[in-house]
Amino acid sequence: MEESILCSKCSTPLGAEDVFCPNCGYPEKADQSKRDKYKYRIKIKQDVVDDAKKKLKSVKVVLYIIIASNVLFGLSYLSEEATFVDGISSLVAALIFVGCLVWVNKKPLVGILAAFALWILLQLSVVLVDPALLFQGLFVKIIFIVIFIKGISSAKDYQEYSTQLKEMNAN
Ligand SMILES: [Zn+2]
């Protein structure tokens, strides 16, 4: 009986006809040029992942700003009895955004979607109380929205391509 060759990346047995590993796609029995192409495909995916990581950093900066301003406003509201409850809710919001930040590090897409939804809700609740506040800091709000939306697409890329890379490099 012929001894079967195992994929050197993921140890899947290769059939006699298999040039590429049926499990991870590694060109086990391919010539050098095919191996180079395989490495190149990995490099392209790696570049997408690295680029997405950079863009996710902007989302984290936005979250830090939101957290910091909620803490600052929260603490100043706490000092006056009339705004004490608002102070508490600001601090609670800050805490939830910290949770989102942790989430962004682990599951970027879910984390960003949660943070974005929460932030929009907070903006809406403010505007419902006083519609004129919609225009307060409008420029910053628009920048935040753009960064959030770009972040969502980067997070998708990041998750999709890092999963593909994991499969290709499976050991
Ligand atoms: Zn394999």
PDB file of C-alpha atoms and ligand atoms in Angstrom:
ATOM      1  CA  MET A   1       0.000   0.000   0.000  1.00  0.00           C
ATOM      2  CA  GLU A   2       1.174   3.504  -0.880  1.00  0.00           C
ATOM      3  CA  GLU A   3       2.063   5.681   2.063  1.00  0.00           C
ATOM      4  CA  SER A   4      -0.040   8.834   2.096  1.00  0.00           C
ATOM      5  CA  ILE A   5       1.581  12.229   2.394  1.00  0.00           C
ATOM      6  CA  LEU A   6       0.411  14.513   5.181  1.00  0.00           C
ATOM      7  CA  CYS A   7      -0.031  18.241   4.718  1.00  0.00           C
ATOM      8  CA  SER A   8       2.903  19.941   6.436  1.00  0.00           C
ATOM      9  CA  LYS A   9       0.606  22.742   7.661  1.00  0.00           C
ATOM     10  CA  CYS A  10      -2.386  20.891   9.065  1.00  0.00           C
ATOM     11  CA  SER A  11      -1.467  17.160   8.874  1.00  0.00           C
ATOM     12  CA  THR A  12      -4.453  16.284   6.674  1.00  0.00           C
ATOM     13  CA  PRO A  13      -3.669  13.192   4.540  1.00  0.00           C
ATOM     14  CA  LEU A  14      -3.358  14.127   0.866  1.00  0.00           C
ATOM     15  CA  GLY A  15      -4.835  11.965  -1.886  1.00  0.00           C
ATOM     16  CA  ALA A  16      -2.529  10.723  -4.664  1.00  0.00           C
ATOM     17  CA  GLU A  17      -3.915  13.380  -7.040  1.00  0.00           C
ATOM     18  CA  ASP A  18      -3.930  16.268  -4.543  1.00  0.00           C
ATOM     19  CA  VAL A  19      -1.478  19.039  -5.331  1.00  0.00           C
ATOM     20  CA  PHE A  20      -3.110  21.298  -2.768  1.00  0.00           C
ATOM     21  CA  CYS A  21      -4.150  20.240   0.700  1.00  0.00           C
ATOM     22  CA  PRO A  22      -7.934  19.581   0.610  1.00  0.00           C
ATOM     23  CA  ASN A  23      -8.291  21.066   4.085  1.00  0.00           C
ATOM     24  CA  CYS A  24      -6.181  24.227   4.229  1.00  0.00           C
ATOM     25  CA  GLY A  25      -5.138  24.747   0.610  1.00  0.00           C
ATOM     26  CA  TYR A  26      -1.406  24.563   1.250  1.00  0.00           C
ATOM     27  CA  PRO A  27       0.437  23.692  -2.016  1.00  0.00           C
ATOM     28  CA  GLU A  28       2.098  20.614  -0.528  1.00  0.00           C
ATOM     29  CA  LYS A  29       3.086  19.006  -3.841  1.00  0.00           C
ATOM     30  CA  ALA A  30       3.175  22.130  -5.985  1.00  0.00           C
ATOM     31  CA  ASP A  31       6.240  23.624  -7.637  1.00  0.00           C
ATOM     32  CA  GLN A  32       8.053  26.682  -6.316  1.00  0.00           C
ATOM     33  CA  SER A  33       6.050  29.243  -8.321  1.00  0.00           C
ATOM     34  CA  LYS A  34       2.774  27.925  -6.890  1.00  0.00           C
ATOM     35  CA  ARG A  35       4.255  28.021  -3.403  1.00  0.00           C
ATOM     36  CA  ASP A  36       5.305  31.631  -3.984  1.00  0.00           C
ATOM     37  CA  LYS A  37       1.785  32.508  -5.119  1.00  0.00           C
ATOM     38  CA  TYR A  38       0.423  30.903  -1.975  1.00  0.00           C
ATOM     39  CA  LYS A  39       2.779  33.002   0.157  1.00  0.00           C
ATOM     40  CA  TYR A  40       1.717  36.076  -1.793  1.00  0.00           C
ATOM     41  CA  ARG A  41      -1.962  35.349  -1.160  1.00  0.00           C
ATOM     42  CA  ILE A  42      -1.196  35.110   2.555  1.00  0.00           C
ATOM     43  CA  LYS A  43       0.722  38.388   2.416  1.00  0.00           C
ATOM     44  CA  ILE A  44      -2.210  40.217   0.774  1.00  0.00           C
ATOM     45  CA  LYS A  45      -4.580  38.946   3.428  1.00  0.00           C
ATOM     46  CA  GLN A  46      -2.088  39.890   6.144  1.00  0.00           C
ATOM     47  CA  ASP A  47      -1.916  43.430   4.707  1.00  0.00           C
ATOM     48  CA  VAL A  48      -5.721  43.749   4.837  1.00  0.00           C
ATOM     49  CA  VAL A  49      -5.703  42.594   8.470  1.00  0.00           C
ATOM     50  CA  ASP A  50      -2.920  45.035   9.403  1.00  0.00           C
ATOM     51  CA  ASP A  51      -4.696  47.909   7.655  1.00  0.00           C
ATOM     52  CA  ALA A  52      -7.994  47.078   9.374  1.00  0.00           C
ATOM     53  CA  LYS A  53      -6.194  47.021  12.740  1.00  0.00           C
ATOM     54  CA  LYS A  54      -4.952  50.565  12.111  1.00  0.00           C
ATOM     55  CA  LYS A  55      -8.454  51.784  11.273  1.00  0.00           C
ATOM     56  CA  LEU A  56      -9.876  50.094  14.355  1.00  0.00           C
ATOM     57  CA  LYS A  57      -7.508  52.279  16.381  1.00  0.00           C
ATOM     58  CA  SER A  58      -9.496  55.402  15.336  1.00  0.00           C
ATOM     59  CA  VAL A  59     -12.643  53.803  16.732  1.00  0.00           C
ATOM     60  CA  LYS A  60     -10.825  53.162  20.007  1.00  0.00           C
ATOM     61  CA  VAL A  61      -9.727  56.816  20.151  1.00  0.00           C
ATOM     62  CA  VAL A  62     -13.373  57.893  19.667  1.00  0.00           C
ATOM     63  CA  LEU A  63     -14.407  55.538  22.470  1.00  0.00           C
ATOM     64  CA  TYR A  64     -11.708  56.956  24.774  1.00  0.00           C
ATOM     65  CA  ILE A  65     -13.024  60.486  24.062  1.00  0.00           C
ATOM     66  CA  ILE A  66     -16.633  59.410  24.752  1.00  0.00           C
ATOM     67  CA  ILE A  67     -15.598  57.665  27.978  1.00  0.00           C
ATOM     68  CA  ALA A  68     -13.514  60.626  29.168  1.00  0.00           C
ATOM     69  CA  SER A  69     -16.245  63.189  28.464  1.00  0.00           C
ATOM     70  CA  ASN A  70     -18.890  61.061  30.171  1.00  0.00           C
ATOM     71  CA  VAL A  71     -16.665  60.728  33.249  1.00  0.00           C
ATOM     72  CA  LEU A  72     -15.888  64.470  33.313  1.00  0.00           C
ATOM     73  CA  PHE A  73     -19.532  65.546  32.868  1.00  0.00           C
ATOM     74  CA  GLY A  74     -20.671  62.825  35.243  1.00  0.00           C
ATOM     75  CA  LEU A  75     -18.363  63.990  38.016  1.00  0.00           C
ATOM     76  CA  SER A  76     -19.307  67.654  37.587  1.00  0.00           C
ATOM     77  CA  TYR A  77     -23.039  66.810  37.590  1.00  0.00           C
ATOM     78  CA  LEU A  78     -22.590  64.770  40.774  1.00  0.00           C
ATOM     79  CA  SER A  79     -21.472  67.868  42.664  1.00  0.00           C
ATOM     80  CA  GLU A  80     -24.902  69.499  42.312  1.00  0.00           C
ATOM     81  CA  GLU A  81     -28.060  68.030  43.734  1.00  0.00           C
ATOM     82  CA  ALA A  82     -30.236  69.081  40.785  1.00  0.00           C
ATOM     83  CA  THR A  83     -28.090  67.171  38.291  1.00  0.00           C
ATOM     84  CA  PHE A  84     -27.050  64.292  40.564  1.00  0.00           C
ATOM     85  CA  VAL A  85     -29.110  61.685  38.666  1.00  0.00           C
ATOM     86  CA  ASP A  86     -27.703  62.888  35.331  1.00  0.00           C
ATOM     87  CA  GLY A  87     -24.233  62.506  36.844  1.00  0.00           C
ATOM     88  CA  ILE A  88     -24.929  58.892  37.768  1.00  0.00           C
ATOM     89  CA  SER A  89     -26.275  58.071  34.300  1.00  0.00           C
ATOM     90  CA  SER A  90     -23.231  59.679  32.667  1.00  0.00           C
ATOM     91  CA  LEU A  91     -20.919  57.526  34.782  1.00  0.00           C
ATOM     92  CA  VAL A  92     -22.962  54.408  34.002  1.00  0.00           C
ATOM     93  CA  ALA A  93     -22.756  55.265  30.282  1.00  0.00           C
ATOM     94  CA  ALA A  94     -18.973  55.660  30.634  1.00  0.00           C
ATOM     95  CA  LEU A  95     -18.782  52.197  32.209  1.00  0.00           C
ATOM     96  CA  ILE A  96     -20.818  50.635  29.404  1.00  0.00           C
ATOM     97  CA  PHE A  97     -18.538  52.260  26.824  1.00  0.00           C
ATOM     98  CA  VAL A  98     -15.532  50.782  28.663  1.00  0.00           C
ATOM     99  CA  GLY A  99     -17.235  47.419  28.201  1.00  0.00           C
ATOM    100  CA  CYS A 100     -17.638  48.134  24.476  1.00  0.00           C
ATOM    101  CA  LEU A 101     -13.944  49.021  24.263  1.00  0.00           C
ATOM    102  CA  VAL A 102     -12.997  45.648  25.756  1.00  0.00           C
ATOM    103  CA  TRP A 103     -15.382  44.047  23.268  1.00  0.00           C
ATOM    104  CA  VAL A 104     -13.812  45.911  20.334  1.00  0.00           C
ATOM    105  CA  ASN A 105     -10.495  44.275  21.245  1.00  0.00           C
ATOM    106  CA  LYS A 106     -11.991  40.780  21.322  1.00  0.00           C
ATOM    107  CA  LYS A 107     -14.830  40.860  18.769  1.00  0.00           C
ATOM    108  CA  PRO A 108     -14.378  44.122  16.830  1.00  0.00           C
ATOM    109  CA  LEU A 109     -17.594  43.983  14.803  1.00  0.00           C
ATOM    110  CA  VAL A 110     -19.965  43.289  17.713  1.00  0.00           C
ATOM    111  CA  GLY A 111     -18.119  45.769  19.923  1.00  0.00           C
ATOM    112  CA  ILE A 112     -18.319  48.619  17.421  1.00  0.00           C
ATOM    113  CA  LEU A 113     -21.982  47.938  16.592  1.00  0.00           C
ATOM    114  CA  ALA A 114     -22.857  47.956  20.303  1.00  0.00           C
ATOM    115  CA  ALA A 115     -20.917  51.167  20.936  1.00  0.00           C
ATOM    116  CA  PHE A 116     -22.398  52.878  17.871  1.00  0.00           C
ATOM    117  CA  ALA A 117     -25.979  51.892  18.770  1.00  0.00           C
ATOM    118  CA  LEU A 118     -25.521  53.052  22.353  1.00  0.00           C
ATOM    119  CA  TRP A 119     -23.973  56.342  21.297  1.00  0.00           C
ATOM    120  CA  ILE A 120     -26.805  57.039  18.805  1.00  0.00           C
ATOM    121  CA  LEU A 121     -29.377  56.269  21.537  1.00  0.00           C
ATOM    122  CA  LEU A 122     -27.663  58.704  23.910  1.00  0.00           C
ATOM    123  CA  GLN A 123     -27.625  61.401  21.229  1.00  0.00           C
ATOM    124  CA  LEU A 124     -31.319  60.796  20.509  1.00  0.00           C
ATOM    125  CA  SER A 125     -32.243  60.963  24.185  1.00  0.00           C
ATOM    126  CA  VAL A 126     -30.481  64.329  24.460  1.00  0.00           C
ATOM    127  CA  VAL A 127     -32.114  65.700  21.307  1.00  0.00           C
ATOM    128  CA  LEU A 128     -35.578  64.548  22.426  1.00  0.00           C
ATOM    129  CA  VAL A 129     -35.193  66.570  25.619  1.00  0.00           C
ATOM    130  CA  ASP A 130     -33.900  69.650  23.801  1.00  0.00           C
ATOM    131  CA  PRO A 131     -33.918  69.553  19.952  1.00  0.00           C
ATOM    132  CA  ALA A 132     -31.579  72.570  19.794  1.00  0.00           C
ATOM    133  CA  LEU A 133     -28.805  70.376  21.234  1.00  0.00           C
ATOM    134  CA  LEU A 134     -28.695  68.469  17.924  1.00  0.00           C
ATOM    135  CA  PHE A 135     -26.468  71.226  16.576  1.00  0.00           C
ATOM    136  CA  GLN A 136     -24.208  71.364  19.597  1.00  0.00           C
ATOM    137  CA  GLY A 137     -20.851  69.926  18.563  1.00  0.00           C
ATOM    138  CA  LEU A 138     -22.403  68.840  15.267  1.00  0.00           C
ATOM    139  CA  PHE A 139     -19.040  68.718  13.506  1.00  0.00           C
ATOM    140  CA  VAL A 140     -17.575  66.344  16.109  1.00  0.00           C
ATOM    141  CA  LYS A 141     -20.715  64.190  15.958  1.00  0.00           C
ATOM    142  CA  ILE A 142     -20.393  63.852  12.186  1.00  0.00           C
ATOM    143  CA  ILE A 143     -16.716  62.866  12.513  1.00  0.00           C
ATOM    144  CA  PHE A 144     -17.670  60.247  15.132  1.00  0.00           C
ATOM    145  CA  ILE A 145     -20.364  58.816  12.841  1.00  0.00           C
ATOM    146  CA  VAL A 146     -17.908  58.577   9.921  1.00  0.00           C
ATOM    147  CA  ILE A 147     -15.292  56.852  12.097  1.00  0.00           C
ATOM    148  CA  PHE A 148     -17.892  54.431  13.476  1.00  0.00           C
ATOM    149  CA  ILE A 149     -19.143  53.499   9.998  1.00  0.00           C
ATOM    150  CA  LYS A 150     -15.615  53.061   8.626  1.00  0.00           C
ATOM    151  CA  GLY A 151     -14.813  51.041  11.738  1.00  0.00           C
ATOM    152  CA  ILE A 152     -17.711  48.684  11.050  1.00  0.00           C
ATOM    153  CA  SER A 153     -16.368  47.874   7.568  1.00  0.00           C
ATOM    154  CA  SER A 154     -12.795  47.491   8.895  1.00  0.00           C
ATOM    155  CA  ALA A 155     -14.037  45.169  11.605  1.00  0.00           C
ATOM    156  CA  LYS A 156     -15.762  43.026   8.969  1.00  0.00           C
ATOM    157  CA  ASP A 157     -12.543  42.858   6.923  1.00  0.00           C
ATOM    158  CA  TYR A 158     -10.520  42.124  10.035  1.00  0.00           C
ATOM    159  CA  GLN A 159     -12.707  39.229  11.126  1.00  0.00           C
ATOM    160  CA  GLU A 160     -13.118  37.748   7.653  1.00  0.00           C
ATOM    161  CA  TYR A 161      -9.455  37.878   6.680  1.00  0.00           C
ATOM    162  CA  SER A 162      -8.016  36.870  10.026  1.00  0.00           C
ATOM    163  CA  THR A 163     -10.279  33.800   9.971  1.00  0.00           C
ATOM    164  CA  GLN A 164      -9.020  32.939   6.471  1.00  0.00           C
ATOM    165  CA  LEU A 165      -5.434  33.392   7.629  1.00  0.00           C
ATOM    166  CA  LYS A 166      -6.002  31.138  10.600  1.00  0.00           C
ATOM    167  CA  GLU A 167      -7.387  28.453   8.303  1.00  0.00           C
ATOM    168  CA  MET A 168      -4.467  28.788   5.881  1.00  0.00           C
ATOM    169  CA  ASN A 169      -1.911  28.630   8.679  1.00  0.00           C
ATOM    170  CA  ALA A 170      -3.717  25.863  10.529  1.00  0.00           C
ATOM    171  CA  ASN A 171      -1.326  23.632  12.397  1.00  0.00           C
TER     172      ASN A 171
HETATM  173 ZN    ZN B   1      -3.383  21.348   5.090  1.00  0.00          ZN
END
